[in-house]
PDB file of C-alpha atoms in Angstrom:
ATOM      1  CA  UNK A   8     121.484   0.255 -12.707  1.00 38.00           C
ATOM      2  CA  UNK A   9     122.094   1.405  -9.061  1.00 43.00           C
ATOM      3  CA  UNK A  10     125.385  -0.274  -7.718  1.00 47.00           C
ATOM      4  CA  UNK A  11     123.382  -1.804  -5.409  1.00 49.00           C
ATOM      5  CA  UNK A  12     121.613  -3.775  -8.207  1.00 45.00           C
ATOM      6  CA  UNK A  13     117.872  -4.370  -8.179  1.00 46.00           C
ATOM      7  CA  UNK A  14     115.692  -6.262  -5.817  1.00 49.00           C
ATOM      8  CA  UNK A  15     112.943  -6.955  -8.660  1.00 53.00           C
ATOM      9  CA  UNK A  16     114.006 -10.604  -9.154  1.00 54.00           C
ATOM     10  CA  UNK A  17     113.437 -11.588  -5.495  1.00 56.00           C
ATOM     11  CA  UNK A  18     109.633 -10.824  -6.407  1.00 59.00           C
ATOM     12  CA  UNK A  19     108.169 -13.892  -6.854  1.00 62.00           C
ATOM     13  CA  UNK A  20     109.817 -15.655  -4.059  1.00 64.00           C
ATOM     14  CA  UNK A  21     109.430 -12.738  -1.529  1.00 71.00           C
ATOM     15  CA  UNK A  22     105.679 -12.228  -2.398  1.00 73.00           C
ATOM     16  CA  UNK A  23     105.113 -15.984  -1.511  1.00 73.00           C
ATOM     17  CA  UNK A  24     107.507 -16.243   1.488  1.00 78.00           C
ATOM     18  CA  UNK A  25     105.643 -12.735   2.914  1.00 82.00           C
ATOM     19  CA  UNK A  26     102.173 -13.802   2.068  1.00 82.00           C
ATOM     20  CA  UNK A  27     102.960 -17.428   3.566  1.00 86.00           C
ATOM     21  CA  UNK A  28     104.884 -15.809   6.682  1.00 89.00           C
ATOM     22  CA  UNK A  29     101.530 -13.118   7.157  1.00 91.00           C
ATOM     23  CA  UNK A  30      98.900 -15.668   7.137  1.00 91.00           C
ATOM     24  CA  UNK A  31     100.954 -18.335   9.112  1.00 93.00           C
ATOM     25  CA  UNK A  32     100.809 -15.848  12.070  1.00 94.00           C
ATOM     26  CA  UNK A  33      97.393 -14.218  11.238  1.00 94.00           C
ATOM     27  CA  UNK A  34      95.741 -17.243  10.860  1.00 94.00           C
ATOM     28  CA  UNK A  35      97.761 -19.023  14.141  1.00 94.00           C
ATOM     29  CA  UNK A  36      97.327 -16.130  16.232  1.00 94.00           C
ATOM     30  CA  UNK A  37      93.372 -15.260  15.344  1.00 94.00           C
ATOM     31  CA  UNK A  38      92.635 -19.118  15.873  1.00 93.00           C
ATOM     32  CA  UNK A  39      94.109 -19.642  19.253  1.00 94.00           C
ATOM     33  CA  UNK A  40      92.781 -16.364  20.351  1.00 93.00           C
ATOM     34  CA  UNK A  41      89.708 -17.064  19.557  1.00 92.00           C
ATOM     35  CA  UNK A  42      89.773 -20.520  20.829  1.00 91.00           C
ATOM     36  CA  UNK A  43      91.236 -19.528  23.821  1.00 90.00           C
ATOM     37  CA  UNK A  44      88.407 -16.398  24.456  1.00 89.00           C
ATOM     38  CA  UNK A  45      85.828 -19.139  23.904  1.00 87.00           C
ATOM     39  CA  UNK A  46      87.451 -20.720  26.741  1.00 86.00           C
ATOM     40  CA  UNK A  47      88.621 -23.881  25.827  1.00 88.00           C
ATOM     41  CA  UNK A  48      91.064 -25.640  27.629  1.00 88.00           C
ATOM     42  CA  UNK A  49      94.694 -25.520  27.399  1.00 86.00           C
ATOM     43  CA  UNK A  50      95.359 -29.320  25.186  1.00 89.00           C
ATOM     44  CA  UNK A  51      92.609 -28.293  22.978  1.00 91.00           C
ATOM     45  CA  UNK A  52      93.876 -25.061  21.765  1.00 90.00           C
ATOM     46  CA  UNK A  53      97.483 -26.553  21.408  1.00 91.00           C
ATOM     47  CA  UNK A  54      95.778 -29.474  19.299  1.00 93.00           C
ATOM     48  CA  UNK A  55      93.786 -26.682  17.264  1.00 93.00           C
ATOM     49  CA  UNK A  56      96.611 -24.740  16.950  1.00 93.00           C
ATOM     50  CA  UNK A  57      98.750 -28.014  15.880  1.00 94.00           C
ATOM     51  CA  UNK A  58      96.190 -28.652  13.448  1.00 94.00           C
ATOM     52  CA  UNK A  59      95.567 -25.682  11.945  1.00 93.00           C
ATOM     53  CA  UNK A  60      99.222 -25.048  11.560  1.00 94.00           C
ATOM     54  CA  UNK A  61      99.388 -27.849   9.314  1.00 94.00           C
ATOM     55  CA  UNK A  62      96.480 -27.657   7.321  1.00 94.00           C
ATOM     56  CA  UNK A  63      97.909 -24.013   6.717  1.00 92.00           C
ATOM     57  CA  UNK A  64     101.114 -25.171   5.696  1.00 92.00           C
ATOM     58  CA  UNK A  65      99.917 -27.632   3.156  1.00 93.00           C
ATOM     59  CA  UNK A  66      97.143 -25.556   2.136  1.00 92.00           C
ATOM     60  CA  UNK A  67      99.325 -22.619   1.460  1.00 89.00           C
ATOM     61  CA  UNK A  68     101.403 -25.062  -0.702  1.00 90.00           C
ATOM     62  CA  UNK A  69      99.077 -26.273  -2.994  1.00 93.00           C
ATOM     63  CA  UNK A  70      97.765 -22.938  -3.701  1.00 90.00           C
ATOM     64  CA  UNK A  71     100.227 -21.313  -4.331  1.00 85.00           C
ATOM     65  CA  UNK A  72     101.502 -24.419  -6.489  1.00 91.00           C
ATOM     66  CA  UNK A  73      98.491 -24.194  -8.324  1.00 92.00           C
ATOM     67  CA  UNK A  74      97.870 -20.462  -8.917  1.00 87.00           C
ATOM     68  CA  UNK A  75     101.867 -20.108 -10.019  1.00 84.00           C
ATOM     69  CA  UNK A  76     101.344 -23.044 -12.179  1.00 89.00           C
ATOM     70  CA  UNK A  77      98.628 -21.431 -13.831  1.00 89.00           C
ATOM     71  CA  UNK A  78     100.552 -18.502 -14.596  1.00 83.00           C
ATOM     72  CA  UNK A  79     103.493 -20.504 -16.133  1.00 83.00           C
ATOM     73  CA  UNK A  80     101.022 -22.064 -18.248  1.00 88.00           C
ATOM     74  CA  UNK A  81      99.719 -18.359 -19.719  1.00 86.00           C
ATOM     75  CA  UNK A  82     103.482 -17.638 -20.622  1.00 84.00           C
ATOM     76  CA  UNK A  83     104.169 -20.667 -22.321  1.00 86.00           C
ATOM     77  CA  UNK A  84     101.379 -20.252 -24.074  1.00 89.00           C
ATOM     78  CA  UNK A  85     101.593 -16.947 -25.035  1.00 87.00           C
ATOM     79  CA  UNK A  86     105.365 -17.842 -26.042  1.00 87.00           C
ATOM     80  CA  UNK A  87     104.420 -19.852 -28.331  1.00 90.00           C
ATOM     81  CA  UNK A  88     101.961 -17.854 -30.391  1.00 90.00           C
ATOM     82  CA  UNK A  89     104.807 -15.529 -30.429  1.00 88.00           C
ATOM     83  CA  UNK A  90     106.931 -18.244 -31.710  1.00 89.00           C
ATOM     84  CA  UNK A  91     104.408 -19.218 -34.069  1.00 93.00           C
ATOM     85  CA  UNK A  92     104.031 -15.768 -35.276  1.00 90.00           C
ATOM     86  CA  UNK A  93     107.232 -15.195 -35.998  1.00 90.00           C
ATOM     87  CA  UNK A  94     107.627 -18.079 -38.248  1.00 92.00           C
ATOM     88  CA  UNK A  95     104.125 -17.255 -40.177  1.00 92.00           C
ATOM     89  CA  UNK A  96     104.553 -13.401 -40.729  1.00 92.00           C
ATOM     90  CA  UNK A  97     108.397 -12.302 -39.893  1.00 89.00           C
ATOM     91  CA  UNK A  98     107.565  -8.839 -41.732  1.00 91.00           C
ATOM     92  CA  UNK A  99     104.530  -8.081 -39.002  1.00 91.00           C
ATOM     93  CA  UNK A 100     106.540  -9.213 -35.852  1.00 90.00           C
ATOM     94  CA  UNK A 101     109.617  -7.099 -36.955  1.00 90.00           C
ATOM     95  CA  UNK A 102     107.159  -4.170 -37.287  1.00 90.00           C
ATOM     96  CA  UNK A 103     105.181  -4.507 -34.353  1.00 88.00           C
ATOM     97  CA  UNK A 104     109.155  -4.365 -32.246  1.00 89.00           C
ATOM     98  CA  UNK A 105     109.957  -1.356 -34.016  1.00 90.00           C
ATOM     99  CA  UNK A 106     106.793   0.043 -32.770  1.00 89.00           C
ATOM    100  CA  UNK A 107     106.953  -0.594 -29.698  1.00 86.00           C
ATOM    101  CA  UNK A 108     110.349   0.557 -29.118  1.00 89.00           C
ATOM    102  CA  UNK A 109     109.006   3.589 -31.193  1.00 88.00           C
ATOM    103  CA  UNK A 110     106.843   4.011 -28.542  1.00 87.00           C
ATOM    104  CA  UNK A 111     108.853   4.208 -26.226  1.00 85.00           C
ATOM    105  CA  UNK A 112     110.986   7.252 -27.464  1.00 87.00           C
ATOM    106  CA  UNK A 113     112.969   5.895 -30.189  1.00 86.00           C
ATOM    107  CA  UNK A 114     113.032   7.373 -33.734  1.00 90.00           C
ATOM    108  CA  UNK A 115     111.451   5.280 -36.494  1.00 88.00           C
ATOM    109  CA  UNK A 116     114.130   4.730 -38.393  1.00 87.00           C
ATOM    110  CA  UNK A 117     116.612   4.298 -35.397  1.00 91.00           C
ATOM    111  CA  UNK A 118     113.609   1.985 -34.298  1.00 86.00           C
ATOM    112  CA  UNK A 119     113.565   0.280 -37.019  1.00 88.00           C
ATOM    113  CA  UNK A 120     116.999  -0.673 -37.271  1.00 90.00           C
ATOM    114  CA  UNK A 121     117.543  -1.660 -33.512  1.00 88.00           C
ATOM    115  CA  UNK A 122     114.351  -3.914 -33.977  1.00 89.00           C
ATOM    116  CA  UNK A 123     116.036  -5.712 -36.960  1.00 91.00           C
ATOM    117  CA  UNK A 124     119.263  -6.204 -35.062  1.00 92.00           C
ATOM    118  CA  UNK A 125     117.542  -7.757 -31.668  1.00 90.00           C
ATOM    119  CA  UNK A 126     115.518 -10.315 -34.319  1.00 90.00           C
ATOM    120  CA  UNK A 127     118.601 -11.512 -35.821  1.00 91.00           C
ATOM    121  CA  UNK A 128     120.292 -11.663 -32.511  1.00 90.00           C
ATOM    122  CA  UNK A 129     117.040 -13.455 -30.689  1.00 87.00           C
ATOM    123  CA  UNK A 130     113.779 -12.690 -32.097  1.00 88.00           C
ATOM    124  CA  UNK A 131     111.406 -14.631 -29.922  1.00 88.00           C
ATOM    125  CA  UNK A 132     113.674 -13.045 -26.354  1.00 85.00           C
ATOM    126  CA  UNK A 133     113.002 -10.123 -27.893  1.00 86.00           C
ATOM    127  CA  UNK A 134     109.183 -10.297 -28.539  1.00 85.00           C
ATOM    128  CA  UNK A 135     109.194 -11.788 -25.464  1.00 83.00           C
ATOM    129  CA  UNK A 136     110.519  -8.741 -23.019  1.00 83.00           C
ATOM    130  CA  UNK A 137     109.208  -6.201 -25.424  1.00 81.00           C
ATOM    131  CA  UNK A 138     105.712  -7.747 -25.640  1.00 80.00           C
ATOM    132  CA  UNK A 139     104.835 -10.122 -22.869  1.00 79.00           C
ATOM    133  CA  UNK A 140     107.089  -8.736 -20.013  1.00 74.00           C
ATOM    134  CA  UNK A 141     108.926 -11.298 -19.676  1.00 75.00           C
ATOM    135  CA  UNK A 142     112.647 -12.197 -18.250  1.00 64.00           C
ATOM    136  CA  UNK A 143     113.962 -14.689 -20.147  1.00 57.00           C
ATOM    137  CA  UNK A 144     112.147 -17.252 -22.056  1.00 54.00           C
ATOM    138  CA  UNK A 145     111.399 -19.544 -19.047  1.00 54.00           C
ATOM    139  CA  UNK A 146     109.219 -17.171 -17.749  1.00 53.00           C
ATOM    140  CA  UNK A 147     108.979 -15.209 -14.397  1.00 60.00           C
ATOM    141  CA  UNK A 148     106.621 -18.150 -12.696  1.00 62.00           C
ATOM    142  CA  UNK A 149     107.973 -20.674 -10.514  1.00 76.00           C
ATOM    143  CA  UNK A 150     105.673 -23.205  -8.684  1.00 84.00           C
ATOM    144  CA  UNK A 151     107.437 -25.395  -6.797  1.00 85.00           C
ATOM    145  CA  UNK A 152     109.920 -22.205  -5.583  1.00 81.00           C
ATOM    146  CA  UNK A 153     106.275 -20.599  -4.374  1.00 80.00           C
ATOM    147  CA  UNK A 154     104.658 -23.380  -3.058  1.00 86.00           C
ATOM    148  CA  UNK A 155     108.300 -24.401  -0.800  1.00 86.00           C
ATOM    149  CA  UNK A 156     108.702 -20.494   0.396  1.00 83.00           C
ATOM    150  CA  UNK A 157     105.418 -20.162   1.148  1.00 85.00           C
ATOM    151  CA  UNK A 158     104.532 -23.410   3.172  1.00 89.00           C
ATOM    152  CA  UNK A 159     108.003 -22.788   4.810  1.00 90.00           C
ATOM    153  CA  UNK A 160     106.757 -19.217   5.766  1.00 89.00           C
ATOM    154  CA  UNK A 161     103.450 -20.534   6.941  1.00 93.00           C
ATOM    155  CA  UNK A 162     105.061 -22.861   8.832  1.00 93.00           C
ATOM    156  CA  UNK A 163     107.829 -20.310  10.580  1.00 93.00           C
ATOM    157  CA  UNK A 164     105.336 -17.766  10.828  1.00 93.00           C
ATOM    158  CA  UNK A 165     102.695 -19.855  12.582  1.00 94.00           C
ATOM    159  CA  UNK A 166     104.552 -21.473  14.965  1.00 94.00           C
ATOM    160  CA  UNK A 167     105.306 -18.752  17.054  1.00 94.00           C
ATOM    161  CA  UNK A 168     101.880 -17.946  18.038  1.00 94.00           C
ATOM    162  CA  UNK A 169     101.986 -21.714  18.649  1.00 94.00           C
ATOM    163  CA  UNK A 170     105.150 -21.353  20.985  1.00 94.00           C
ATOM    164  CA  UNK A 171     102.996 -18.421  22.973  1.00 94.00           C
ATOM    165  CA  UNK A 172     100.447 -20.668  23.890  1.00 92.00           C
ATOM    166  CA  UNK A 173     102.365 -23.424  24.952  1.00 91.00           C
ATOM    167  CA  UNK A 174     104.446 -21.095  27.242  1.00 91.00           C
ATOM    168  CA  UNK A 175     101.957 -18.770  28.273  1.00 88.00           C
ATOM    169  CA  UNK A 176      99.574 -18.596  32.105  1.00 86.00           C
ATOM    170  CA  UNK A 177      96.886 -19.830  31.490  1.00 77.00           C
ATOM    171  CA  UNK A 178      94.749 -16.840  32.644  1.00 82.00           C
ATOM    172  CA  UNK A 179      96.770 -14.779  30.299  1.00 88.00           C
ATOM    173  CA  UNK A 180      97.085 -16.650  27.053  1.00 90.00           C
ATOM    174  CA  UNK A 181      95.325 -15.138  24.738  1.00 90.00           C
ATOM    175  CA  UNK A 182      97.132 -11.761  25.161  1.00 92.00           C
ATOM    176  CA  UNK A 183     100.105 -13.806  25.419  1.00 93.00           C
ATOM    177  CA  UNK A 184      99.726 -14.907  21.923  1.00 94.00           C
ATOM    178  CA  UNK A 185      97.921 -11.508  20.736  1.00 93.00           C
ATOM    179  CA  UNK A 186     101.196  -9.450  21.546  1.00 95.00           C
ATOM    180  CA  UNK A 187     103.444 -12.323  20.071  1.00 95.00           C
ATOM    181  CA  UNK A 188     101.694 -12.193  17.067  1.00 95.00           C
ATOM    182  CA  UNK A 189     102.341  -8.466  17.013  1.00 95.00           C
ATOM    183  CA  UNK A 190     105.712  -8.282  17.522  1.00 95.00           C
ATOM    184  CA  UNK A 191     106.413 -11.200  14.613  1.00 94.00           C
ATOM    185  CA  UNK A 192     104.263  -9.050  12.519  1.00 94.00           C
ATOM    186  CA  UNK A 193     106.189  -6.070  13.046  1.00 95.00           C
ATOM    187  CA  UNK A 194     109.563  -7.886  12.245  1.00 93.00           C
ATOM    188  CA  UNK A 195     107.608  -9.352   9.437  1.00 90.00           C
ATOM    189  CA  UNK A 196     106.975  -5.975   7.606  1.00 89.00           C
ATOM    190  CA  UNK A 197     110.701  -4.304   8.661  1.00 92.00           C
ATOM    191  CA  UNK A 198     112.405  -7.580   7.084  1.00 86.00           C
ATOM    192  CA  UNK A 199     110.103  -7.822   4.053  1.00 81.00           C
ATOM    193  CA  UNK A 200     110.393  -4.287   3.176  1.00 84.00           C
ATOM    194  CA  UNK A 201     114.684  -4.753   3.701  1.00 83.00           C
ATOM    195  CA  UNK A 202     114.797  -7.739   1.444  1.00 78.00           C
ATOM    196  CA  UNK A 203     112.474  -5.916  -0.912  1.00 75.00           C
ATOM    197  CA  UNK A 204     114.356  -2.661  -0.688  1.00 79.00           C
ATOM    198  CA  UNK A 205     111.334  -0.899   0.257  1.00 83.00           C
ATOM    199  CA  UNK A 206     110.444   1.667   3.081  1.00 91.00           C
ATOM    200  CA  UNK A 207     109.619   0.135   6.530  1.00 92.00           C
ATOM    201  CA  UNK A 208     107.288   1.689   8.363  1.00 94.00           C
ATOM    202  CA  UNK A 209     104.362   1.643   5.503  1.00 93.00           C
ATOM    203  CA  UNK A 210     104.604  -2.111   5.392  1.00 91.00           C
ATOM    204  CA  UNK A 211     104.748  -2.507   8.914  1.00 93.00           C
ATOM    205  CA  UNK A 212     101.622  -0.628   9.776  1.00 94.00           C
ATOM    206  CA  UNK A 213      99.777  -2.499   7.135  1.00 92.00           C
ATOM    207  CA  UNK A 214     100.738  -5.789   8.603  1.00 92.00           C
ATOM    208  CA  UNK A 215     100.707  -5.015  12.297  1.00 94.00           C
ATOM    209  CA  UNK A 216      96.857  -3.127  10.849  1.00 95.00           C
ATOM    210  CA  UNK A 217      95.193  -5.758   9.447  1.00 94.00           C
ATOM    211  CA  UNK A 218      96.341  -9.051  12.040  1.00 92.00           C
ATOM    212  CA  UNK A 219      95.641  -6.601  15.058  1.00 93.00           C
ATOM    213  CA  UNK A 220      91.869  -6.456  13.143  1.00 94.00           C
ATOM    214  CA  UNK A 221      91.834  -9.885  12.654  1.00 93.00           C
ATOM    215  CA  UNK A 222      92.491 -11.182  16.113  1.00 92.00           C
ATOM    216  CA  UNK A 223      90.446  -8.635  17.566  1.00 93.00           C
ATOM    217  CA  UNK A 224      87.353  -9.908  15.533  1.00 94.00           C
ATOM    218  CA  UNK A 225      88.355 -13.905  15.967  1.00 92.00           C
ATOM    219  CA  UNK A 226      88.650 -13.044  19.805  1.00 90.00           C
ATOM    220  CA  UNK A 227      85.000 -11.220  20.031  1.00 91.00           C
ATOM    221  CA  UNK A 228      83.689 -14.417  17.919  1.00 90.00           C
ATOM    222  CA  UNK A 229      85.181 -16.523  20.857  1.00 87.00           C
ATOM    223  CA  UNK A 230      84.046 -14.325  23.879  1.00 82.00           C
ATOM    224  CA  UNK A 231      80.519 -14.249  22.020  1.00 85.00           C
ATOM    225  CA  UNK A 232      80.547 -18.111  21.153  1.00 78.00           C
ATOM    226  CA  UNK A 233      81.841 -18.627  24.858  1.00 71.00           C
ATOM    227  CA  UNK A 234      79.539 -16.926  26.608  1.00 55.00           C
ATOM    228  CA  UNK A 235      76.347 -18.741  24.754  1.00 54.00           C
ATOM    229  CA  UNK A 236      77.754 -22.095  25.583  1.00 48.00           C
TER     230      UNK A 236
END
């Protein structure tokens, strides 16, 4: 291990809080830009923006509540046919390790022998990370630490497109909020990629990329919509 350690088990948390944090300002940002192209007027695109902020927030939540819950239910699961086929046929389980670890560069016998002493020491851990994946018996899935970092995300993330349009002229507002949007993107990939140990300028292109698309589509929607009514 590096003596910096490993940034692996801020995963599932840093997936949800980036996701939640990229689609709170997408989402914000395309919506009151396109609003505001459509040329509505300035208490109606805060009360859009208000709104759609919080549906966001909670929508974000339950999904991701959901979808991680679903996963945690596919590893307990599985975890317990391993447990279950451990108890009914020791002899194939024990094989199957050695196998694996065989697999992965280690003599048969040697194999053999090292699979033998991680059963006695904890068979199902070991079927478990050998097999499945997994870190631990409790799994690597954690709902309600998803659905909290990624409503919080949504939430931070959101609100400063938000904060554009309530400060922004009124004749510039919706590239006011474009550029804001922008800029939180950009910090958005740099910090995600820090925390993730990653390089920067990859994820901030694809960020800064695909919002800049989005708001320029939502804002032709509104200048199109706009000029019909």
């Amino acid at each position: 291990m590096p003596k910096e350690g490993h940034f692996i088990n801020r995963s599932n948390w840093l997936r949800a809080a980036v996701l939640g944090a990229n689609d709170g300002i997408v989402s914000s940002a395309s919506l009151l830009v396109g609003v505001s192209a459509a040329g509505m007027v300035q208490g109606n695109v805060l009360l859009t923006g208000l709104a759609g902020l919080t549906a966001g927030a909670l929508s974000m939540a339950a999904g991701e509540y959901v979808s991680v819950s679903a996963q945690a239910d596919v590893e307990k699961a599985d975890l317990e046919r391993e447990r279950v086929a451990l108890i009914e046929d020791p002899d194939y389980e024990l094989s199957e390790l050695a196998e694996g670890l065989e697999n992965r560069g280690v003599e048969s016998d040697l194999a053999l022998e090292v699979a033998a002493q991680m059963t006695d020491h904890d068979a199902l851990g070991a079927h478990a990370r050998e097999e499945l994946g997994m870190f631990g018996l409790a799994g690597q899935a954690d709902p309600l630490q998803a659905a909290g970092a990624s409503a919080l995300a949504f939430a931070l993330g959101g609100g400063l497109p938000l904060l554009a349009a309530v400060l922004a002229p009124a004749g510039a507002r919706g590239l006011t909020i474009a550029l804001v949007a922008l800029l939180a993107l950009v910090l958005l990939g740099a910090g995600g990629a820090q925390l993730g140990g990653a390089p920067k300028r990859p994820a901030i292109r694809r960020v800064v990329f695909w919002g800049g698309l989005a708001m320029a589509v939502t804002a032709g929607v509104g200048h199109l919509f706009g000029a019909i009514g």
